[in-house]
Amino acid sequence: MSIVNLTTTALAAPLTDLTGSELVEMGLCIVTELFCILLMIILFRTYPFHTHLWMFLVNLVVIIMIYTALRFTIILFAFYRFNADWERVTQWLGYVRYIAVFTESADIFCIVCERSLAAKFTKKYEKLKCYAIPVLCIGLCWIAMSLLVVYSMHFGFLPYAVVLCIVFGLSVTSAVMKENIKSSKFLLPLISFLTLTSCANIVLLMLTTYFKNSFISIRVFDFVLSVRSFIVPIVIAKGHCAFRNQLLMLITTASNLVSSTDTGEMANSRARSGQVYAIAKTALDMHFESLRNAWEMAEAHRSANRRLN
C-alpha cells in the first residue's frame, strides 16, 4: 500500500471518528494560510533588494500555501464515507501535496546555492538581474519532483525509497552549505529550521514505508508538517524585518558619511538627487563589503580545517 493510500485510509472515517490532532491541524492550516497571504502582501509591497532570492522566497511561500491547503482539503473530505471516487480524488490530491513537500527541499537547496554565489561574487552577481535563471530553476524543481512522485507513487517505475533518499540528500546538503550564507544572518534561522524539520519528516516517511503499522508515523508526519507550516511564515517575516533593519542601519550610516563630506547646502533638486544616489551607492558598497568579508572568513575557516585534517 502506497503512502498516499495509507494517508487516505487513515482519514476514511467520518468526522466523529477523527482524533483531536486532525481538528488542531485544520485550525493550524487556516491560520497558516492567513499568515502566508499577509507575508505575500509584504513581499510584493517591498522592493526586492536581492531579486533572485526574493523569487525563491515567493516560491517557498507558494509551496507552503499549496500543501497546507491540500492537507485541509484531505481532512475536510473525512466528513464523507469512504468510496472509490473519493479515494481516487484524494489519491491525486495526496500526490500533489507530496510534490509540493518535496519541491520545498529543492527550493531550499536553490536558496542556499543562490546565496553562496551572491556571497562569493558579490557586486558582479547582484548587478546581473537575470530573471530567467530563477524561473528556470523553480520550474525544473517542480517538474523533477512531479515526475519522481508520479513515477514512484502512481506507476511504481521508481522505488519510493529512492525519492526519499534524493529529498533527504538535498536537505542534508543544504544544512551543510548553510555556512556559506553567514553574511545573510536573517536567512540562517530559516534554513536551519527548514533543513532540520525536513530531515525529520523524511525519516518519518521512511519509517512509514518500512513498518507495517505505520498509521502513527503518518499522523505524526502530518501533524509535524502542519506545525512546521505554521512556524515558517513567522520565521520568514522576522528575517525580513531583520534584513530591513540592517539596510536602514546601512543607509543611515551611509547618509552620515555623505553628509559629513558635504560642505554646503543643497541648492536644487539635482543636488538632492545626487546626495540620495551617493547614499544609496555607499550603502550598497557597505552591504557588498559585508558579504565579501563573510565569504572570505568562511573560506579561511574551511582552509584551516583542511590543514588540520
GROMACS .gro file of N, CA and C in nm, residues 184-257:
model
  222
  184SER      N    1   2.422   3.656   0.533
  184SER     CA    2   2.278   3.681   0.534
  184SER      C    3   2.218   3.622   0.661
  185LYS      N    4   2.240   3.691   0.773
  185LYS     CA    5   2.202   3.635   0.903
  185LYS      C    6   2.052   3.613   0.915
  186PHE      N    7   1.974   3.690   0.841
  186PHE     CA    8   1.829   3.674   0.852
  186PHE      C    9   1.782   3.541   0.791
  187LEU      N   10   1.867   3.478   0.706
  187LEU     CA   11   1.830   3.351   0.645
  187LEU      C   12   1.870   3.230   0.729
  188LEU      N   13   1.969   3.247   0.815
  188LEU     CA   14   2.021   3.133   0.890
  188LEU      C   15   1.914   3.062   0.975
  189PRO      N   16   1.833   3.135   1.054
  189PRO     CA   17   1.728   3.063   1.130
  189PRO      C   18   1.630   2.989   1.039
  190LEU      N   19   1.596   3.050   0.925
  190LEU     CA   20   1.501   2.986   0.833
  190LEU      C   21   1.560   2.858   0.775
  191ILE      N   22   1.683   2.865   0.722
  191ILE     CA   23   1.745   2.748   0.661
  191ILE      C   24   1.768   2.639   0.765
  192SER      N   25   1.814   2.677   0.884
  192SER     CA   26   1.839   2.578   0.989
  192SER      C   27   1.709   2.507   1.028
  193PHE      N   28   1.602   2.584   1.048
  193PHE     CA   29   1.474   2.526   1.087
  193PHE      C   30   1.418   2.436   0.976
  194LEU      N   31   1.423   2.481   0.851
  194LEU     CA   32   1.367   2.404   0.741
  194LEU      C   33   1.444   2.275   0.717
  195THR      N   34   1.576   2.282   0.718
  195THR     CA   35   1.655   2.161   0.691
  195THR      C   36   1.639   2.058   0.803
  196LEU      N   37   1.638   2.105   0.927
  196LEU     CA   38   1.623   2.012   1.040
  196LEU      C   39   1.488   1.943   1.037
  197THR      N   40   1.381   2.019   1.021
  197THR     CA   41   1.248   1.960   1.020
  197THR      C   42   1.224   1.876   0.894
  198SER      N   43   1.285   1.916   0.782
  198SER     CA   44   1.270   1.838   0.660
  198SER      C   45   1.336   1.700   0.675
  199CYS      N   46   1.455   1.698   0.735
  199CYS     CA   47   1.521   1.568   0.759
  199CYS      C   48   1.437   1.481   0.853
  200ALA      N   49   1.379   1.543   0.957
  200ALA     CA   50   1.295   1.467   1.050
  200ALA      C   51   1.172   1.411   0.979
  201ASN      N   52   1.110   1.490   0.891
  201ASN     CA   53   0.993   1.443   0.819
  201ASN      C   54   1.026   1.329   0.724
  202ILE      N   55   1.141   1.335   0.659
  202ILE     CA   56   1.182   1.227   0.568
  202ILE      C   57   1.206   1.099   0.646
  203VAL      N   58   1.266   1.111   0.765
  203VAL     CA   59   1.285   0.993   0.849
  203VAL      C   60   1.150   0.931   0.886
  204LEU      N   61   1.051   1.015   0.918
  204LEU     CA   62   0.917   0.964   0.949
  204LEU      C   63   0.857   0.892   0.829
  205LEU      N   64   0.876   0.948   0.710
  205LEU     CA   65   0.825   0.882   0.590
  205LEU      C   66   0.896   0.749   0.565
  206MET      N   67   1.026   0.744   0.594
  206MET     CA   68   1.098   0.617   0.580
  206MET      C   69   1.044   0.512   0.676
  207LEU      N   70   1.016   0.554   0.800
  207LEU     CA   71   0.957   0.462   0.897
  207LEU      C   72   0.820   0.414   0.850
  208THR      N   73   0.744   0.506   0.790
  208THR     CA   74   0.612   0.471   0.737
  208THR      C   75   0.623   0.368   0.626
  209THR      N   76   0.729   0.379   0.545
  209THR     CA   77   0.745   0.289   0.431
  209THR      C   78   0.786   0.148   0.473
  210TYR      N   79   0.870   0.138   0.576
  210TYR     CA   80   0.930   0.009   0.608
  210TYR      C   81   0.865  -0.063   0.726
  211PHE      N   82   0.765  -0.002   0.790
  211PHE     CA   83   0.695  -0.069   0.900
  211PHE      C   84   0.548  -0.086   0.862
  212LYS      N   85   0.493  -0.201   0.893
  212LYS     CA   86   0.356  -0.230   0.854
  212LYS      C   87   0.256  -0.140   0.929
  213ASN      N   88   0.271  -0.130   1.060
  213ASN     CA   89   0.180  -0.047   1.140
  213ASN      C   90   0.231   0.097   1.137
  214SER      N   91   0.200   0.167   1.028
  214SER     CA   92   0.261   0.297   1.004
  214SER      C   93   0.164   0.414   1.020
  215PHE      N   94   0.042   0.387   1.071
  215PHE     CA   95  -0.053   0.496   1.086
  215PHE      C   96  -0.004   0.601   1.185
  216ILE      N   97   0.068   0.556   1.288
  216ILE     CA   98   0.120   0.651   1.387
  216ILE      C   99   0.221   0.743   1.321
  217SER      N  100   0.310   0.686   1.238
  217SER     CA  101   0.410   0.768   1.168
  217SER      C  102   0.343   0.868   1.074
  218ILE      N  103   0.237   0.822   1.006
  218ILE     CA  104   0.164   0.911   0.915
  218ILE      C  105   0.103   1.026   0.993
  219ARG      N  106   0.038   0.995   1.106
  219ARG     CA  107  -0.025   1.101   1.186
  219ARG      C  108   0.080   1.199   1.239
  220VAL      N  109   0.192   1.145   1.288
  220VAL     CA  110   0.298   1.232   1.339
  220VAL      C  111   0.355   1.318   1.227
  221PHE      N  112   0.376   1.258   1.108
  221PHE     CA  113   0.428   1.334   0.994
  221PHE      C  114   0.334   1.448   0.957
  222ASP      N  115   0.205   1.419   0.946
  222ASP     CA  116   0.109   1.522   0.908
  222ASP      C  117   0.101   1.633   1.012
  223PHE      N  118   0.102   1.595   1.140
  223PHE     CA  119   0.092   1.696   1.245
  223PHE      C  120   0.217   1.782   1.250
  224VAL      N  121   0.335   1.719   1.241
  224VAL     CA  122   0.461   1.796   1.242
  224VAL      C  123   0.467   1.890   1.122
  225LEU      N  124   0.421   1.842   1.006
  225LEU     CA  125   0.422   1.927   0.887
  225LEU      C  126   0.330   2.047   0.904
  226SER      N  127   0.215   2.027   0.968
  226SER     CA  128   0.122   2.138   0.991
  226SER      C  129   0.181   2.241   1.087
  227VAL      N  130   0.242   2.193   1.196
  227VAL     CA  131   0.305   2.286   1.291
  227VAL      C  132   0.421   2.359   1.224
  228ARG      N  133   0.498   2.287   1.145
  228ARG     CA  134   0.611   2.347   1.072
  228ARG      C  135   0.562   2.454   0.975
  229SER      N  136   0.455   2.424   0.902
  229SER     CA  137   0.400   2.522   0.808
  229SER      C  138   0.352   2.647   0.879
  230PHE      N  139   0.304   2.631   1.002
  230PHE     CA  140   0.258   2.745   1.082
  230PHE      C  141   0.376   2.834   1.125
  231ILE      N  142   0.492   2.772   1.152
  231ILE     CA  143   0.607   2.846   1.203
  231ILE      C  144   0.686   2.914   1.092
  232VAL      N  145   0.696   2.852   0.975
  232VAL     CA  146   0.783   2.903   0.868
  232VAL      C  147   0.749   3.047   0.827
  233PRO      N  148   0.621   3.083   0.801
  233PRO     CA  149   0.594   3.224   0.765
  233PRO      C  150   0.637   3.322   0.873
  234ILE      N  151   0.627   3.282   1.000
  234ILE     CA  152   0.670   3.370   1.109
  234ILE      C  153   0.820   3.391   1.103
  235VAL      N  154   0.896   3.283   1.077
  235VAL     CA  155   1.041   3.293   1.068
  235VAL      C  156   1.082   3.380   0.949
  236ILE      N  157   1.013   3.364   0.834
  236ILE     CA  158   1.043   3.447   0.716
  236ILE      C  159   1.014   3.594   0.745
  237ALA      N  160   0.901   3.621   0.810
  237ALA     CA  161   0.865   3.760   0.842
  237ALA      C  162   0.966   3.823   0.937
  238LYS      N  163   1.010   3.747   1.038
  238LYS     CA  164   1.110   3.800   1.132
  238LYS      C  165   1.243   3.825   1.060
  239GLY      N  166   1.281   3.734   0.970
  239GLY     CA  167   1.403   3.755   0.893
  239GLY      C  168   1.393   3.874   0.800
  240HIS      N  169   1.274   3.895   0.742
  240HIS     CA  170   1.253   4.010   0.655
  240HIS      C  171   1.267   4.140   0.734
  241CYS      N  172   1.212   4.143   0.855
  241CYS     CA  173   1.225   4.263   0.938
  241CYS      C  174   1.371   4.286   0.979
  242ALA      N  175   1.443   4.178   1.011
  242ALA     CA  176   1.584   4.193   1.048
  242ALA      C  177   1.666   4.246   0.930
  243PHE      N  178   1.637   4.195   0.810
  243PHE     CA  179   1.708   4.242   0.691
  243PHE      C  180   1.675   4.389   0.663
  244ARG      N  181   1.549   4.426   0.680
  244ARG     CA  182   1.508   4.565   0.660
  244ARG      C  183   1.579   4.657   0.759
  245ASN      N  184   1.587   4.615   0.886
  245ASN     CA  185   1.657   4.696   0.986
  245ASN      C  186   1.806   4.709   0.954
  246GLN      N  187   1.864   4.599   0.899
  246GLN     CA  188   2.005   4.605   0.861
  246GLN      C  189   2.026   4.707   0.749
  247LEU      N  190   1.938   4.706   0.651
  247LEU     CA  191   1.950   4.802   0.540
  247LEU      C  192   1.932   4.945   0.589
  248LEU      N  193   1.833   4.966   0.679
  248LEU     CA  194   1.812   5.101   0.733
  248LEU      C  195   1.935   5.150   0.808
  249MET      N  196   1.999   5.059   0.881
  249MET     CA  197   2.120   5.096   0.954
  249MET      C  198   2.232   5.133   0.856
  250LEU      N  199   2.246   5.055   0.748
  250LEU     CA  200   2.348   5.086   0.649
  250LEU      C  201   2.320   5.219   0.579
  251ILE      N  202   2.192   5.244   0.548
  251ILE     CA  203   2.157   5.370   0.481
  251ILE      C  204   2.181   5.488   0.574
  252THR      N  205   2.149   5.471   0.702
  252THR     CA  206   2.174   5.579   0.799
  252THR      C  207   2.323   5.608   0.811
  253THR      N  208   2.403   5.502   0.818
  253THR     CA  209   2.549   5.520   0.826
  253THR      C  210   2.602   5.584   0.700
  254ALA      N  211   2.553   5.539   0.584
  254ALA     CA  212   2.597   5.598   0.458
  254ALA      C  213   2.556   5.745   0.449
  255SER      N  214   2.434   5.776   0.497
  255SER     CA  215   2.388   5.914   0.494
  255SER      C  216   2.477   6.004   0.580
  256ASN      N  217   2.518   5.953   0.697
  256ASN     CA  218   2.608   6.031   0.782
  256ASN      C  219   2.744   6.051   0.717
  257LEU      N  220   2.792   5.947   0.647
  257LEU     CA  221   2.921   5.960   0.580
  257LEU      C  222   2.914   6.063   0.467
   0.00000   0.00000   0.00000
